[in-house]
């Protein structure tokens, strides 16, 4: 497996580990808390990460069908406890690993289509597998940071969720 594939997947796995620590500590009502109506809850971001990773890695690279309802990822207002959201993320990750495990460095330049249904309001596009892997890892990391920050803000006690020592 190429270094780029290995590194992107390592970072995705690392981010999932952070989510398990941060989200796993929260009760369902805090997972779905929205500071303002137009903001996303942690639960929405988890659904979004699962949908995005599946669409890009499993569907586009793995050439499997995608039944993603992207708007629902943001419109959902509850109904999934933290462990169920984390399990969904873990299942998608297992499928992603099954897709990328056999990729070679030569595959990285292959262009695939990321399909969006017309109802999603997002245009489909063609990207190289390398660009998809890097973009997915970056996207996942970005939202992981948001989730960890929100979880720390919402937790009952003052715990350094990731054991990173800051001065505050």
PDB file of C-alpha atoms in Angstrom:
ATOM      1  CA  UNK A   1       0.000   0.000   0.000  1.00  0.00           C
ATOM      2  CA  UNK A   2       1.344   3.443  -0.871  1.00  0.00           C
ATOM      3  CA  UNK A   3       2.441   5.923   1.773  1.00  0.00           C
ATOM      4  CA  UNK A   4      -0.336   8.366   0.856  1.00  0.00           C
ATOM      5  CA  UNK A   5      -3.031   5.725   1.280  1.00  0.00           C
ATOM      6  CA  UNK A   6      -1.525   4.537   4.561  1.00  0.00           C
ATOM      7  CA  UNK A   7      -1.189   8.063   5.932  1.00  0.00           C
ATOM      8  CA  UNK A   8      -4.700   9.167   4.940  1.00  0.00           C
ATOM      9  CA  UNK A   9      -6.210   6.085   6.543  1.00  0.00           C
ATOM     10  CA  UNK A  10      -4.037   6.509   9.658  1.00  0.00           C
ATOM     11  CA  UNK A  11      -5.332  10.046  10.040  1.00  0.00           C
ATOM     12  CA  UNK A  12      -8.920   8.944   9.503  1.00  0.00           C
ATOM     13  CA  UNK A  13      -8.476   6.240  12.147  1.00  0.00           C
ATOM     14  CA  UNK A  14      -6.869   8.744  14.523  1.00  0.00           C
ATOM     15  CA  UNK A  15      -9.791  11.141  14.089  1.00  0.00           C
ATOM     16  CA  UNK A  16     -12.279   8.341  14.710  1.00  0.00           C
ATOM     17  CA  UNK A  17     -10.424   7.557  17.936  1.00  0.00           C
ATOM     18  CA  UNK A  18     -10.813  11.194  18.998  1.00  0.00           C
ATOM     19  CA  UNK A  19     -14.535  11.021  18.243  1.00  0.00           C
ATOM     20  CA  UNK A  20     -14.894   7.865  20.306  1.00  0.00           C
ATOM     21  CA  UNK A  21     -13.327   9.641  23.298  1.00  0.00           C
ATOM     22  CA  UNK A  22     -15.288  12.866  22.889  1.00  0.00           C
ATOM     23  CA  UNK A  23     -18.726  11.696  21.773  1.00  0.00           C
ATOM     24  CA  UNK A  24     -18.779   8.517  23.840  1.00  0.00           C
ATOM     25  CA  UNK A  25     -18.862  10.584  27.033  1.00  0.00           C
ATOM     26  CA  UNK A  26     -22.011  12.514  26.153  1.00  0.00           C
ATOM     27  CA  UNK A  27     -25.664  11.688  26.847  1.00  0.00           C
ATOM     28  CA  UNK A  28     -28.022  11.773  23.863  1.00  0.00           C
ATOM     29  CA  UNK A  29     -29.499  15.176  24.713  1.00  0.00           C
ATOM     30  CA  UNK A  30     -26.043  16.758  24.537  1.00  0.00           C
ATOM     31  CA  UNK A  31     -25.153  14.924  21.328  1.00  0.00           C
ATOM     32  CA  UNK A  32     -28.150  16.654  19.746  1.00  0.00           C
ATOM     33  CA  UNK A  33     -27.798  20.067  21.431  1.00  0.00           C
ATOM     34  CA  UNK A  34     -27.712  23.045  19.062  1.00  0.00           C
ATOM     35  CA  UNK A  35     -26.449  26.369  20.436  1.00  0.00           C
ATOM     36  CA  UNK A  36     -28.545  28.080  17.764  1.00  0.00           C
ATOM     37  CA  UNK A  37     -31.182  26.700  15.427  1.00  0.00           C
ATOM     38  CA  UNK A  38     -29.059  27.074  12.294  1.00  0.00           C
ATOM     39  CA  UNK A  39     -26.019  25.357  13.832  1.00  0.00           C
ATOM     40  CA  UNK A  40     -25.322  21.647  13.637  1.00  0.00           C
ATOM     41  CA  UNK A  41     -25.340  19.381  16.641  1.00  0.00           C
ATOM     42  CA  UNK A  42     -22.553  16.876  17.253  1.00  0.00           C
ATOM     43  CA  UNK A  43     -24.953  14.170  16.080  1.00  0.00           C
ATOM     44  CA  UNK A  44     -25.460  15.925  12.733  1.00  0.00           C
ATOM     45  CA  UNK A  45     -21.724  16.176  12.200  1.00  0.00           C
ATOM     46  CA  UNK A  46     -21.305  12.469  12.971  1.00  0.00           C
ATOM     47  CA  UNK A  47     -24.011  11.562  10.446  1.00  0.00           C
ATOM     48  CA  UNK A  48     -22.367  13.887   7.947  1.00  0.00           C
ATOM     49  CA  UNK A  49     -18.924  12.323   8.435  1.00  0.00           C
ATOM     50  CA  UNK A  50     -20.313   8.829   7.943  1.00  0.00           C
ATOM     51  CA  UNK A  51     -22.200   9.891   4.817  1.00  0.00           C
ATOM     52  CA  UNK A  52     -19.270  11.781   3.339  1.00  0.00           C
ATOM     53  CA  UNK A  53     -16.738   9.015   3.952  1.00  0.00           C
ATOM     54  CA  UNK A  54     -19.078   6.373   2.542  1.00  0.00           C
ATOM     55  CA  UNK A  55     -19.828   8.423  -0.544  1.00  0.00           C
ATOM     56  CA  UNK A  56     -16.194   9.200  -1.308  1.00  0.00           C
ATOM     57  CA  UNK A  57     -14.275   6.090  -0.276  1.00  0.00           C
ATOM     58  CA  UNK A  58     -16.784   3.253  -0.425  1.00  0.00           C
ATOM     59  CA  UNK A  59     -18.989   4.476  -3.254  1.00  0.00           C
ATOM     60  CA  UNK A  60     -16.719   6.533  -5.530  1.00  0.00           C
ATOM     61  CA  UNK A  61     -13.472   4.597  -5.081  1.00  0.00           C
ATOM     62  CA  UNK A  62     -15.072   1.239  -4.292  1.00  0.00           C
ATOM     63  CA  UNK A  63     -17.676   1.587  -7.030  1.00  0.00           C
ATOM     64  CA  UNK A  64     -20.502   0.642  -4.676  1.00  0.00           C
ATOM     65  CA  UNK A  65     -23.938   2.205  -4.723  1.00  0.00           C
ATOM     66  CA  UNK A  66     -24.565   5.251  -2.568  1.00  0.00           C
ATOM     67  CA  UNK A  67     -27.948   5.904  -1.034  1.00  0.00           C
ATOM     68  CA  UNK A  68     -26.825   8.968   0.865  1.00  0.00           C
ATOM     69  CA  UNK A  69     -29.428  11.487   1.972  1.00  0.00           C
ATOM     70  CA  UNK A  70     -27.104  14.428   2.592  1.00  0.00           C
ATOM     71  CA  UNK A  71     -29.832  16.919   3.599  1.00  0.00           C
ATOM     72  CA  UNK A  72     -31.092  14.503   6.285  1.00  0.00           C
ATOM     73  CA  UNK A  73     -27.638  14.500   7.878  1.00  0.00           C
ATOM     74  CA  UNK A  74     -28.220  18.132   8.805  1.00  0.00           C
ATOM     75  CA  UNK A  75     -31.993  18.086   9.339  1.00  0.00           C
ATOM     76  CA  UNK A  76     -32.063  15.219  11.859  1.00  0.00           C
ATOM     77  CA  UNK A  77     -32.871  16.434  15.365  1.00  0.00           C
ATOM     78  CA  UNK A  78     -32.146  13.319  17.423  1.00  0.00           C
ATOM     79  CA  UNK A  79     -32.967   9.673  17.715  1.00  0.00           C
ATOM     80  CA  UNK A  80     -29.410   8.333  17.698  1.00  0.00           C
ATOM     81  CA  UNK A  81     -27.493   7.898  20.953  1.00  0.00           C
ATOM     82  CA  UNK A  82     -23.739   8.458  20.933  1.00  0.00           C
ATOM     83  CA  UNK A  83     -22.838   4.765  20.717  1.00  0.00           C
ATOM     84  CA  UNK A  84     -25.101   4.232  17.705  1.00  0.00           C
ATOM     85  CA  UNK A  85     -23.493   7.159  15.887  1.00  0.00           C
ATOM     86  CA  UNK A  86     -20.018   5.860  16.715  1.00  0.00           C
ATOM     87  CA  UNK A  87     -20.931   2.385  15.515  1.00  0.00           C
ATOM     88  CA  UNK A  88     -22.131   3.836  12.216  1.00  0.00           C
ATOM     89  CA  UNK A  89     -18.777   5.621  11.843  1.00  0.00           C
ATOM     90  CA  UNK A  90     -16.920   2.389  12.685  1.00  0.00           C
ATOM     91  CA  UNK A  91     -18.915   0.395  10.134  1.00  0.00           C
ATOM     92  CA  UNK A  92     -18.198   2.908   7.382  1.00  0.00           C
ATOM     93  CA  UNK A  93     -14.512   2.851   8.330  1.00  0.00           C
ATOM     94  CA  UNK A  94     -14.417  -0.946   8.048  1.00  0.00           C
ATOM     95  CA  UNK A  95     -15.940  -0.683   4.584  1.00  0.00           C
ATOM     96  CA  UNK A  96     -13.469   2.051   3.632  1.00  0.00           C
ATOM     97  CA  UNK A  97     -10.561  -0.144   4.690  1.00  0.00           C
ATOM     98  CA  UNK A  98     -11.932  -3.008   2.599  1.00  0.00           C
ATOM     99  CA  UNK A  99     -11.926  -0.685  -0.432  1.00  0.00           C
ATOM    100  CA  UNK A 100      -8.506   0.909  -0.019  1.00  0.00           C
ATOM    101  CA  UNK A 101      -6.631  -2.144   1.261  1.00  0.00           C
ATOM    102  CA  UNK A 102      -5.848  -3.363  -2.251  1.00  0.00           C
ATOM    103  CA  UNK A 103      -5.136   0.003  -3.870  1.00  0.00           C
ATOM    104  CA  UNK A 104      -1.682   0.574  -5.252  1.00  0.00           C
ATOM    105  CA  UNK A 105       0.308   3.731  -5.864  1.00  0.00           C
ATOM    106  CA  UNK A 106      -0.706   3.492  -9.516  1.00  0.00           C
ATOM    107  CA  UNK A 107      -4.372   3.630  -8.527  1.00  0.00           C
ATOM    108  CA  UNK A 108      -3.887   7.047  -6.962  1.00  0.00           C
ATOM    109  CA  UNK A 109      -3.961   8.804 -10.332  1.00  0.00           C
ATOM    110  CA  UNK A 110      -7.120   7.010 -11.476  1.00  0.00           C
ATOM    111  CA  UNK A 111     -10.055   9.416 -11.748  1.00  0.00           C
ATOM    112  CA  UNK A 112     -13.438   8.371 -10.381  1.00  0.00           C
ATOM    113  CA  UNK A 113     -16.785  10.116 -10.129  1.00  0.00           C
ATOM    114  CA  UNK A 114     -18.282  11.242  -6.854  1.00  0.00           C
ATOM    115  CA  UNK A 115     -22.006  11.051  -7.567  1.00  0.00           C
ATOM    116  CA  UNK A 116     -24.604  13.240  -5.895  1.00  0.00           C
ATOM    117  CA  UNK A 117     -28.318  12.848  -6.556  1.00  0.00           C
ATOM    118  CA  UNK A 118     -29.955  15.846  -8.199  1.00  0.00           C
ATOM    119  CA  UNK A 119     -32.061  16.386  -5.079  1.00  0.00           C
ATOM    120  CA  UNK A 120     -28.940  17.024  -2.971  1.00  0.00           C
ATOM    121  CA  UNK A 121     -28.184  20.401  -4.510  1.00  0.00           C
ATOM    122  CA  UNK A 122     -24.525  19.386  -4.971  1.00  0.00           C
ATOM    123  CA  UNK A 123     -22.992  18.715  -8.379  1.00  0.00           C
ATOM    124  CA  UNK A 124     -21.209  15.432  -9.030  1.00  0.00           C
ATOM    125  CA  UNK A 125     -17.493  15.713  -9.824  1.00  0.00           C
ATOM    126  CA  UNK A 126     -14.503  13.717 -11.044  1.00  0.00           C
ATOM    127  CA  UNK A 127     -11.425  13.491  -8.818  1.00  0.00           C
ATOM    128  CA  UNK A 128      -8.333  11.318  -8.658  1.00  0.00           C
ATOM    129  CA  UNK A 129      -8.312   8.714  -5.918  1.00  0.00           C
ATOM    130  CA  UNK A 130      -5.394  10.553  -4.330  1.00  0.00           C
ATOM    131  CA  UNK A 131      -7.393  13.788  -4.167  1.00  0.00           C
ATOM    132  CA  UNK A 132     -10.384  11.944  -2.706  1.00  0.00           C
ATOM    133  CA  UNK A 133      -8.265  10.325   0.010  1.00  0.00           C
ATOM    134  CA  UNK A 134      -6.581  13.586   0.981  1.00  0.00           C
ATOM    135  CA  UNK A 135      -9.825  15.571   0.800  1.00  0.00           C
ATOM    136  CA  UNK A 136     -11.736  13.025   2.868  1.00  0.00           C
ATOM    137  CA  UNK A 137      -9.045  12.929   5.563  1.00  0.00           C
ATOM    138  CA  UNK A 138      -8.964  16.730   5.686  1.00  0.00           C
ATOM    139  CA  UNK A 139     -12.760  17.011   5.820  1.00  0.00           C
ATOM    140  CA  UNK A 140     -12.976  14.391   8.574  1.00  0.00           C
ATOM    141  CA  UNK A 141     -10.266  16.125  10.598  1.00  0.00           C
ATOM    142  CA  UNK A 142     -11.966  19.503  10.285  1.00  0.00           C
ATOM    143  CA  UNK A 143     -15.275  18.232  11.636  1.00  0.00           C
ATOM    144  CA  UNK A 144     -13.514  16.126  14.278  1.00  0.00           C
ATOM    145  CA  UNK A 145     -12.020  19.328  15.678  1.00  0.00           C
ATOM    146  CA  UNK A 146     -15.460  20.922  15.800  1.00  0.00           C
ATOM    147  CA  UNK A 147     -16.937  17.875  17.540  1.00  0.00           C
ATOM    148  CA  UNK A 148     -14.129  17.611  20.106  1.00  0.00           C
ATOM    149  CA  UNK A 149     -14.418  21.310  20.926  1.00  0.00           C
ATOM    150  CA  UNK A 150     -18.206  21.089  21.308  1.00  0.00           C
ATOM    151  CA  UNK A 151     -17.958  17.916  23.408  1.00  0.00           C
ATOM    152  CA  UNK A 152     -15.463  19.561  25.723  1.00  0.00           C
ATOM    153  CA  UNK A 153     -17.761  22.547  26.050  1.00  0.00           C
ATOM    154  CA  UNK A 154     -20.760  20.309  26.812  1.00  0.00           C
ATOM    155  CA  UNK A 155     -19.119  17.898  29.251  1.00  0.00           C
ATOM    156  CA  UNK A 156     -20.029  18.020  32.924  1.00  0.00           C
ATOM    157  CA  UNK A 157     -16.477  17.961  34.277  1.00  0.00           C
ATOM    158  CA  UNK A 158     -13.299  19.620  33.054  1.00  0.00           C
ATOM    159  CA  UNK A 159     -11.487  16.711  31.418  1.00  0.00           C
ATOM    160  CA  UNK A 160      -8.794  16.956  28.763  1.00  0.00           C
ATOM    161  CA  UNK A 161     -10.522  14.619  26.302  1.00  0.00           C
ATOM    162  CA  UNK A 162      -7.459  13.922  24.190  1.00  0.00           C
ATOM    163  CA  UNK A 163      -4.812  14.211  26.921  1.00  0.00           C
ATOM    164  CA  UNK A 164      -3.354  17.231  25.169  1.00  0.00           C
ATOM    165  CA  UNK A 165      -2.161  19.641  27.796  1.00  0.00           C
ATOM    166  CA  UNK A 166      -2.939  23.259  27.062  1.00  0.00           C
ATOM    167  CA  UNK A 167      -2.394  26.193  29.339  1.00  0.00           C
ATOM    168  CA  UNK A 168      -6.101  26.840  29.796  1.00  0.00           C
TER     169      UNK A 168
END
